[in-house]
Tab-separated table of C-alpha atoms (C1' of nucleotides) in Angstrom:
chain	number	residue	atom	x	y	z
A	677	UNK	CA	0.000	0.000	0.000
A	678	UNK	CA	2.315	2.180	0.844
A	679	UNK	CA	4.334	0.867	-1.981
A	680	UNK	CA	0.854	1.599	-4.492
A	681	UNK	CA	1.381	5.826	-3.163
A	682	UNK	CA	4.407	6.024	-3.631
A	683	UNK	CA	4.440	4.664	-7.237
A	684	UNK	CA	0.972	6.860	-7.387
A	685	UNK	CA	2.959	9.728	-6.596
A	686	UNK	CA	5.790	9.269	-8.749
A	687	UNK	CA	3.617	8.889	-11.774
A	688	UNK	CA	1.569	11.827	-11.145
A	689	UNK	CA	4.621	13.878	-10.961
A	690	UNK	CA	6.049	11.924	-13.909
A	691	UNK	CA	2.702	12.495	-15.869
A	692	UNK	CA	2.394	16.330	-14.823
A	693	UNK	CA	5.989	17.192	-15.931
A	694	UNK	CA	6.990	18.014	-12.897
A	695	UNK	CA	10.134	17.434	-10.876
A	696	UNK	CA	11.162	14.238	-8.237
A	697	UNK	CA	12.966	15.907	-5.607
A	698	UNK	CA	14.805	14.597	-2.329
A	699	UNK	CA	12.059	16.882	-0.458
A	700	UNK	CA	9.320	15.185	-2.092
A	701	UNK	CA	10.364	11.822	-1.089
A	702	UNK	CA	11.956	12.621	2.274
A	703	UNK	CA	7.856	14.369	2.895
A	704	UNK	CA	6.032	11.411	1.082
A	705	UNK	CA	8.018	8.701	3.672
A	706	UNK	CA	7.257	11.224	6.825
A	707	UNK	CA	3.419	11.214	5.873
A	708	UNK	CA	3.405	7.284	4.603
A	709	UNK	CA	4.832	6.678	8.218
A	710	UNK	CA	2.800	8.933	10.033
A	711	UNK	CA	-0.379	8.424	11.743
A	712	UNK	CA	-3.299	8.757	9.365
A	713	UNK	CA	-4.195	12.982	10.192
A	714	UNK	CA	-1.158	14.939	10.397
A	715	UNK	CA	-1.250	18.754	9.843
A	716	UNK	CA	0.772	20.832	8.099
A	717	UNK	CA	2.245	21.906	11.509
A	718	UNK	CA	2.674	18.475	13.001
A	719	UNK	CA	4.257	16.941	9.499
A	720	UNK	CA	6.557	20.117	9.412
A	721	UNK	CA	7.649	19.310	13.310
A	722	UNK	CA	7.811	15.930	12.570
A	723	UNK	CA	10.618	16.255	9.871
A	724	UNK	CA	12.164	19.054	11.215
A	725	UNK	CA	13.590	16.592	13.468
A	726	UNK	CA	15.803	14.867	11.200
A	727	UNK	CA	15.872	17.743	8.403
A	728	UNK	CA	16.173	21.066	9.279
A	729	UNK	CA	16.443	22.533	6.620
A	730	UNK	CA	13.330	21.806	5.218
A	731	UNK	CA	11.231	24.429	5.252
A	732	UNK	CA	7.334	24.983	6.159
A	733	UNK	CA	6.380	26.003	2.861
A	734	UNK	CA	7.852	22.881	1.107
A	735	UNK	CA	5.813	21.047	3.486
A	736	UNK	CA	2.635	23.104	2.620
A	737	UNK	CA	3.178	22.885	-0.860
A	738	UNK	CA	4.016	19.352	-0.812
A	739	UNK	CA	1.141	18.137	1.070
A	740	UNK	CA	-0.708	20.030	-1.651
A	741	UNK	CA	0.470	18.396	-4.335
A	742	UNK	CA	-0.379	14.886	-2.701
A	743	UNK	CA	-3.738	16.344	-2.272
A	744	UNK	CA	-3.571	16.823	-5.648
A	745	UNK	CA	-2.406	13.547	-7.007
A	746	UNK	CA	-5.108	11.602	-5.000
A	747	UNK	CA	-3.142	10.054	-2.105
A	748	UNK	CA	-4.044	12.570	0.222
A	749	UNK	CA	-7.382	14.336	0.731
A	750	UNK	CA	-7.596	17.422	2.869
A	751	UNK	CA	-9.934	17.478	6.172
A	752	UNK	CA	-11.161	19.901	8.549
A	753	UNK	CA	-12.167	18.915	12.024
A	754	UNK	CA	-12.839	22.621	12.897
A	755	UNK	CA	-10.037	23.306	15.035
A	756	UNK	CA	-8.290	25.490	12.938
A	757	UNK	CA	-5.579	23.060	11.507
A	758	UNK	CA	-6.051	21.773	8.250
A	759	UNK	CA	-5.516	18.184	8.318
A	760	UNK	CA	-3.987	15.837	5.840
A	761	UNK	CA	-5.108	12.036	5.606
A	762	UNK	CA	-4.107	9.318	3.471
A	763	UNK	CA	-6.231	7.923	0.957
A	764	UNK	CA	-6.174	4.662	-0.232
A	765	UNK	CA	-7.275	4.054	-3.655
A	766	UNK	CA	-11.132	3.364	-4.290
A	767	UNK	CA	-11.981	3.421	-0.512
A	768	UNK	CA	-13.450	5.829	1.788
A	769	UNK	CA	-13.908	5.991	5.223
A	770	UNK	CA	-15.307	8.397	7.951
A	771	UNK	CA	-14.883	9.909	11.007
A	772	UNK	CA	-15.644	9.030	14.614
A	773	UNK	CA	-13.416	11.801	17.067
A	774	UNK	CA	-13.571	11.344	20.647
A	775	UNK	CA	-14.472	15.273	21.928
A	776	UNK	CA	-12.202	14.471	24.942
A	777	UNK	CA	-9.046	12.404	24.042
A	778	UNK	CA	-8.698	13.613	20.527
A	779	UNK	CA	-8.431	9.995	18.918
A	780	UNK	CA	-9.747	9.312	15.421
A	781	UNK	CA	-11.481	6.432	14.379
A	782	UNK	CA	-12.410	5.501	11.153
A	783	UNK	CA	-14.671	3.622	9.937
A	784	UNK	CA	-17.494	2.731	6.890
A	785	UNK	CA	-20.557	1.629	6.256
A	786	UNK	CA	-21.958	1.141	3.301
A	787	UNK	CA	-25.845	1.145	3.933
A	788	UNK	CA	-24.726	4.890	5.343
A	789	UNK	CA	-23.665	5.431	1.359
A	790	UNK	CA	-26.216	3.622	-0.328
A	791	UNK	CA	-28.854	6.650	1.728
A	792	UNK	CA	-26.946	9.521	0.842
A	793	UNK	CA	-26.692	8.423	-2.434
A	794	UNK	CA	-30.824	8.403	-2.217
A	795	UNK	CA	-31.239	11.893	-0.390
A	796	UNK	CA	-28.583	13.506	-3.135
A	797	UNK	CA	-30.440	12.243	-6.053
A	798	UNK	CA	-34.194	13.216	-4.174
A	799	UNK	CA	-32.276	16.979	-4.359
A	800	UNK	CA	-31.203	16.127	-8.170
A	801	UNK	CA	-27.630	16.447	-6.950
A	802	UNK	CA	-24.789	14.266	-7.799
A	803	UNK	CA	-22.301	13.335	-5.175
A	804	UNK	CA	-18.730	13.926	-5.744
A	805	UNK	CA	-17.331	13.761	-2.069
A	806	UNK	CA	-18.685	14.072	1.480
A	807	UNK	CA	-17.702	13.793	4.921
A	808	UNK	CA	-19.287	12.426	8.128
A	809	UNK	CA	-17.961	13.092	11.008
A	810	UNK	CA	-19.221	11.424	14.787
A	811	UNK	CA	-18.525	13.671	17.660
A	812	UNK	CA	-18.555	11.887	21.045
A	813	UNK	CA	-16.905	10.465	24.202
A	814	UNK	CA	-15.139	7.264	23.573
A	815	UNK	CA	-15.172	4.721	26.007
A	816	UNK	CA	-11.702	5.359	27.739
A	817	UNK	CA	-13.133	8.916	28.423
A	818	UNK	CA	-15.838	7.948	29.706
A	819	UNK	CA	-14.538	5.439	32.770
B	1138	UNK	CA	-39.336	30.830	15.445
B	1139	UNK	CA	-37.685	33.916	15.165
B	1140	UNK	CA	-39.285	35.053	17.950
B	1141	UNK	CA	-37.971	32.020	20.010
B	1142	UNK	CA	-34.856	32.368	19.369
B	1143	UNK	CA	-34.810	36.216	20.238
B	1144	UNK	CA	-36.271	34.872	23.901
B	1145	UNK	CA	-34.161	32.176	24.103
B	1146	UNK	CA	-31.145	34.383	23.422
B	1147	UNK	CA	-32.674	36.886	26.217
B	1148	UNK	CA	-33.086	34.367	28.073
B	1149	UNK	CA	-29.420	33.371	28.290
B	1150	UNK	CA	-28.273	36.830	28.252
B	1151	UNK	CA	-30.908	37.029	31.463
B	1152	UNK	CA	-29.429	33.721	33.435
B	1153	UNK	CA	-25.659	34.412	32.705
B	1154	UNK	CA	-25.831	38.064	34.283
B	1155	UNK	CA	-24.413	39.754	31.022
B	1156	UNK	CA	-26.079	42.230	29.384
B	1157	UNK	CA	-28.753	43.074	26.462
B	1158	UNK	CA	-27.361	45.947	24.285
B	1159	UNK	CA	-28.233	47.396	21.336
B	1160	UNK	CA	-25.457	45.939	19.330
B	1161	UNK	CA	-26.519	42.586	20.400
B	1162	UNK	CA	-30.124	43.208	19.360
B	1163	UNK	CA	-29.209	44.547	15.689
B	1164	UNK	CA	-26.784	41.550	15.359
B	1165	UNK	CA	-29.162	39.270	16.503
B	1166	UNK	CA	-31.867	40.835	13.653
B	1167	UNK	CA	-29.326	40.844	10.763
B	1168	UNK	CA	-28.452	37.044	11.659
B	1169	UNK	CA	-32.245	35.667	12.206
B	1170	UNK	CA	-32.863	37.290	8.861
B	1171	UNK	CA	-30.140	36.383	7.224
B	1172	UNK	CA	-29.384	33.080	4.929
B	1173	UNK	CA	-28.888	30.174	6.936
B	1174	UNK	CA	-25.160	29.762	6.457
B	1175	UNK	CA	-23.267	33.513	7.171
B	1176	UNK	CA	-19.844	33.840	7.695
B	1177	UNK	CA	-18.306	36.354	10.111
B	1178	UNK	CA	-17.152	38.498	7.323
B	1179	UNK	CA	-20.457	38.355	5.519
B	1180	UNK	CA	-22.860	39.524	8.627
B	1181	UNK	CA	-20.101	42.073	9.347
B	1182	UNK	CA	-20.394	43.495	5.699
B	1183	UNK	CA	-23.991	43.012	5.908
B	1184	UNK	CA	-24.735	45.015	8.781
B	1185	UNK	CA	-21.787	47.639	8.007
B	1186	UNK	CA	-24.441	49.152	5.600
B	1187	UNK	CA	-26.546	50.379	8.085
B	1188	UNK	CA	-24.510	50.534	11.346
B	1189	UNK	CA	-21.282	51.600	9.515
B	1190	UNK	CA	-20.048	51.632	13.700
B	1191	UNK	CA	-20.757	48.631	14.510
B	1192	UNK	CA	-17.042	46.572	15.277
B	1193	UNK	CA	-15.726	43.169	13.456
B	1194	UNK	CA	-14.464	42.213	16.828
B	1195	UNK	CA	-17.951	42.408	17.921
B	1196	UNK	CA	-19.827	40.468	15.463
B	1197	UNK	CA	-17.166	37.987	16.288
B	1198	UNK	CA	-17.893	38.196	19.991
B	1199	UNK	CA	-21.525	37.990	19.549
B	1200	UNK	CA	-21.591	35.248	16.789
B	1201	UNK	CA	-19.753	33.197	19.634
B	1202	UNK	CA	-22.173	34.148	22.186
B	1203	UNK	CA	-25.020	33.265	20.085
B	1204	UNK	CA	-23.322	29.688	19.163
B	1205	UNK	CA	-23.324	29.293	23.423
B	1206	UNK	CA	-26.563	29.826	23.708
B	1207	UNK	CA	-27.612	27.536	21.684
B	1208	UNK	CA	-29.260	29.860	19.119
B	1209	UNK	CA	-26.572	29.099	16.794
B	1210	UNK	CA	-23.765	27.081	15.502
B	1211	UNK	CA	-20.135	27.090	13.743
B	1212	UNK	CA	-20.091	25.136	10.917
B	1213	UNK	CA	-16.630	24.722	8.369
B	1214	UNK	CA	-17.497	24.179	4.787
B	1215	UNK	CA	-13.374	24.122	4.546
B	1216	UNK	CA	-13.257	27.174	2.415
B	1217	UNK	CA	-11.509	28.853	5.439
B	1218	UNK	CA	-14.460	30.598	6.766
B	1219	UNK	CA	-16.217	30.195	9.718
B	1220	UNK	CA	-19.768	30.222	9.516
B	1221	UNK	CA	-22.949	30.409	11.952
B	1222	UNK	CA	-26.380	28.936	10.786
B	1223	UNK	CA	-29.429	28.289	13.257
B	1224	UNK	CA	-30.374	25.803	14.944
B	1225	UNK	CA	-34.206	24.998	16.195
B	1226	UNK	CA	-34.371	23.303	19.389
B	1227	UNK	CA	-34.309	19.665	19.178
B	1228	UNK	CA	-33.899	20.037	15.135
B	1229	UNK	CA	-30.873	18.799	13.250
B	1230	UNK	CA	-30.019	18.976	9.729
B	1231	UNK	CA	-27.239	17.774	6.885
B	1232	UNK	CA	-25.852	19.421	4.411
B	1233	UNK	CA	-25.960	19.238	0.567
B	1234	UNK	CA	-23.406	21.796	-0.960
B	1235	UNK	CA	-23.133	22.078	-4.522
B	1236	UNK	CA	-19.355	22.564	-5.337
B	1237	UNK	CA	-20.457	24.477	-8.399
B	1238	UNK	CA	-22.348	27.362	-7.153
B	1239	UNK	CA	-21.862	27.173	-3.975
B	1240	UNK	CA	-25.633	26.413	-2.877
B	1241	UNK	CA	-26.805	24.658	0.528
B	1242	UNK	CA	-29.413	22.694	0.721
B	1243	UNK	CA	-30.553	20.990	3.878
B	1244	UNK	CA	-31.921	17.733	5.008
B	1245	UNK	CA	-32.700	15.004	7.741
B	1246	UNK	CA	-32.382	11.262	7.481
B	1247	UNK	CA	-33.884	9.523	10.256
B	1248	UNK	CA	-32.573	6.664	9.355
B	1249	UNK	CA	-28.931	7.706	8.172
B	1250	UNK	CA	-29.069	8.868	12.060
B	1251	UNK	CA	-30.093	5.593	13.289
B	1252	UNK	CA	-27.119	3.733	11.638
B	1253	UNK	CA	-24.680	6.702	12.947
B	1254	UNK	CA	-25.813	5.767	16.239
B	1255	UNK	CA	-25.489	2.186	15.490
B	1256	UNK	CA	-22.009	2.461	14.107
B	1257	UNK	CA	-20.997	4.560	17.407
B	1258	UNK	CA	-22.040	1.961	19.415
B	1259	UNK	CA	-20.296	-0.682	17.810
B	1260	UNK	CA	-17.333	1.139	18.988
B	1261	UNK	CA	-18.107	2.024	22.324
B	1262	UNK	CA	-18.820	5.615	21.528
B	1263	UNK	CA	-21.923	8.143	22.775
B	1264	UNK	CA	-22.472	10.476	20.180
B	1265	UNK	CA	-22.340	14.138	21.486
B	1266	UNK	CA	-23.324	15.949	17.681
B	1267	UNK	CA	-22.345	14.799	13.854
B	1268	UNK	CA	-21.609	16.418	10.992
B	1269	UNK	CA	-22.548	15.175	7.991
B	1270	UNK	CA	-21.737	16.901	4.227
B	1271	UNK	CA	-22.352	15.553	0.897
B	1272	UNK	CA	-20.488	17.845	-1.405
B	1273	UNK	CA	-21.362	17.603	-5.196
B	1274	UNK	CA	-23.167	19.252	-8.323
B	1275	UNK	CA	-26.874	20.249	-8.631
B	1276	UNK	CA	-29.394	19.647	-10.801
B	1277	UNK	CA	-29.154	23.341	-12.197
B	1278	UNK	CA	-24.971	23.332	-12.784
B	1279	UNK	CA	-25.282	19.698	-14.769
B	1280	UNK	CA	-27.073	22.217	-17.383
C	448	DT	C1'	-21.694	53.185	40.778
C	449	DT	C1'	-20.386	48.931	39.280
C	450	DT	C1'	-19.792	45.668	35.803
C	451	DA	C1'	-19.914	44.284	31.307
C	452	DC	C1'	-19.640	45.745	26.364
C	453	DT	C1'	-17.868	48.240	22.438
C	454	DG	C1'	-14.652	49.761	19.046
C	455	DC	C1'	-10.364	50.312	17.763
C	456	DA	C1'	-6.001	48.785	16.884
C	457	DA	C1'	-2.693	45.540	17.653
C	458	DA	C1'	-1.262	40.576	18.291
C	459	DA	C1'	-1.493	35.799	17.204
C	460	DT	C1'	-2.478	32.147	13.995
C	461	DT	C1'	-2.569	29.989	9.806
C	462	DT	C1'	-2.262	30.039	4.923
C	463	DT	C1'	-0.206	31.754	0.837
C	464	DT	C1'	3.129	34.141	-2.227
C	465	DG	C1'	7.571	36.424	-4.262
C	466	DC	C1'	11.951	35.784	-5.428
C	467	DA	C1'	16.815	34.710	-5.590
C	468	DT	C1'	19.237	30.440	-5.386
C	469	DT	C1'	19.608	25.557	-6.102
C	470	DA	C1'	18.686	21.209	-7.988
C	471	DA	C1'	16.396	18.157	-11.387
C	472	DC	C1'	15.757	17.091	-16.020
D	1362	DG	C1'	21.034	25.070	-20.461
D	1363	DT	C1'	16.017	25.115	-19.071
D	1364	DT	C1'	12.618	24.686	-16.110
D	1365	DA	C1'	10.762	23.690	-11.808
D	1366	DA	C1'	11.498	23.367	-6.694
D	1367	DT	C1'	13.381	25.085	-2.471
D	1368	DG	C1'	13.970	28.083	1.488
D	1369	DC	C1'	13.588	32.139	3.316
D	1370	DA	C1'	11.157	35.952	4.601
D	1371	DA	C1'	7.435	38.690	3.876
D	1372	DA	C1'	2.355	39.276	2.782
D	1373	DA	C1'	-2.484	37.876	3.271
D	1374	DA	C1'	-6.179	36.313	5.478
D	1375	DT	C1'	-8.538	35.016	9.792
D	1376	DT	C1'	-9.144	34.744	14.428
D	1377	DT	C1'	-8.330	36.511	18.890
D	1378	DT	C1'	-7.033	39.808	22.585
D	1379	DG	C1'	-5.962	44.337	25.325
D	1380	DC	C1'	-7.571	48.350	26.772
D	1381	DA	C1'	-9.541	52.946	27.311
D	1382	DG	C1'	-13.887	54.795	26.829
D	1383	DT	C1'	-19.085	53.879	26.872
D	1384	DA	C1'	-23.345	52.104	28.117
D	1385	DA	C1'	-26.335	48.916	30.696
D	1386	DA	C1'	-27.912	47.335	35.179
DNA sequence: TTTACTGCAAAATTTTTGCATTAAC
DNA sequence: GTTAATGCAAAAATTTTGCAGTAAA
């Protein structure tokens, strides 16, 4: 899989004339590797680590581009961080976030689809994309 | 309903010992009349017109005091504004945006909620609120 | 009077861009 | 050699705060 994105990547960048760089690659491994909603900021932190050279706008940009070539998809969780998460091809999940520890669990259901497939087309709409998002206490929290 | 939520907001006002200005009341007008879905920026603009004194920092203060009173909420489309739409007591409702034009429509599913609850269950969660978005094109753009 | 609110401007955040230099092709 | 990418710093865009003056209770 995380063989598939990379070779994703590298064809989209291949296919779109642009460039293979060591900051490319050094970013794709950090977000491959990372837990599955990074920001910018955390990514940035992350690599900073190890490269410090690397600066925050590479990372922006980069994350971008992956957004861009379909490996990543953008996501908002309203805290004021964009967040980054990996896509895998052909799937889709959604969200469950636990208001009090933070964690993130995914999850999909297909009968969940298969209705807003039927609302959208009652509204003569066409779905491209959506998000669901849970909001709750998890059951750590709540012991 | 409008009147409701002007009581309800008094109400809140009343029980939290702040106070009821005249600010708050023309904010509170321009928002219950407004479209459902108004950023900060575009109540701010919106009232400018006629109270050309009225401050951005206030309509920010306000649109959060509103939101903890229950009279309203912050939703993020992910177009990096903040928005406010209403909420009626007890009512909940989805979104359909049209990536097009930029039109919301809203809905319930009963049932769509039933299998949220289901699937929050199944992993030891208590939902607190959802968010749910179907982003795609409308009937009217496909033309 | 006392306490909270307003309006302004300034600070903090976060996202985005310009541009000279560097690296990939 | 060309063209695109990088890194820095600076600009935009948004959200948030401080504070002196103002208005509500």
């Amino acid at each position: 899989m995380k063989r598939t994105k990379k070779k994703a990547f590298r064809e989209f960048i291949a296919q779109k004339g642009l460039k293979s760089t060591r900051q490319r690659d050094i970013i794709l491994d950090a977000f491959l590797s990372s837990d599955r909603h990074m920001s910018i900021e955390e990514l940035y932190l992350k690599l900073r680590a190890k490269h410090p050279n690397i600066g925050y706008a590479t990372v922006y940009r980069t994350l971008k581009l992956f957004a861009e070539s379909g490996i990543a998809r953008e996501i908002q969780f309203g805290d004021g961080q964009t967040r980054y998460e990996h896509v895998a091809e052909g799937e889709h999940h959604d969200h469950l976030v636990c208001t009090h520890c933070g964690t993130i669990i995914e999850f999909e259901n297909e009968t969940i689809e298969k209705l807003q497939d039927e609302v959208a087309q009652s509204h003569d709409f066409i779905i491209e994309t959506h998000k669901l998002e849970l909001y709750g206490i998890c059951g750590k929290c709540r012991k």
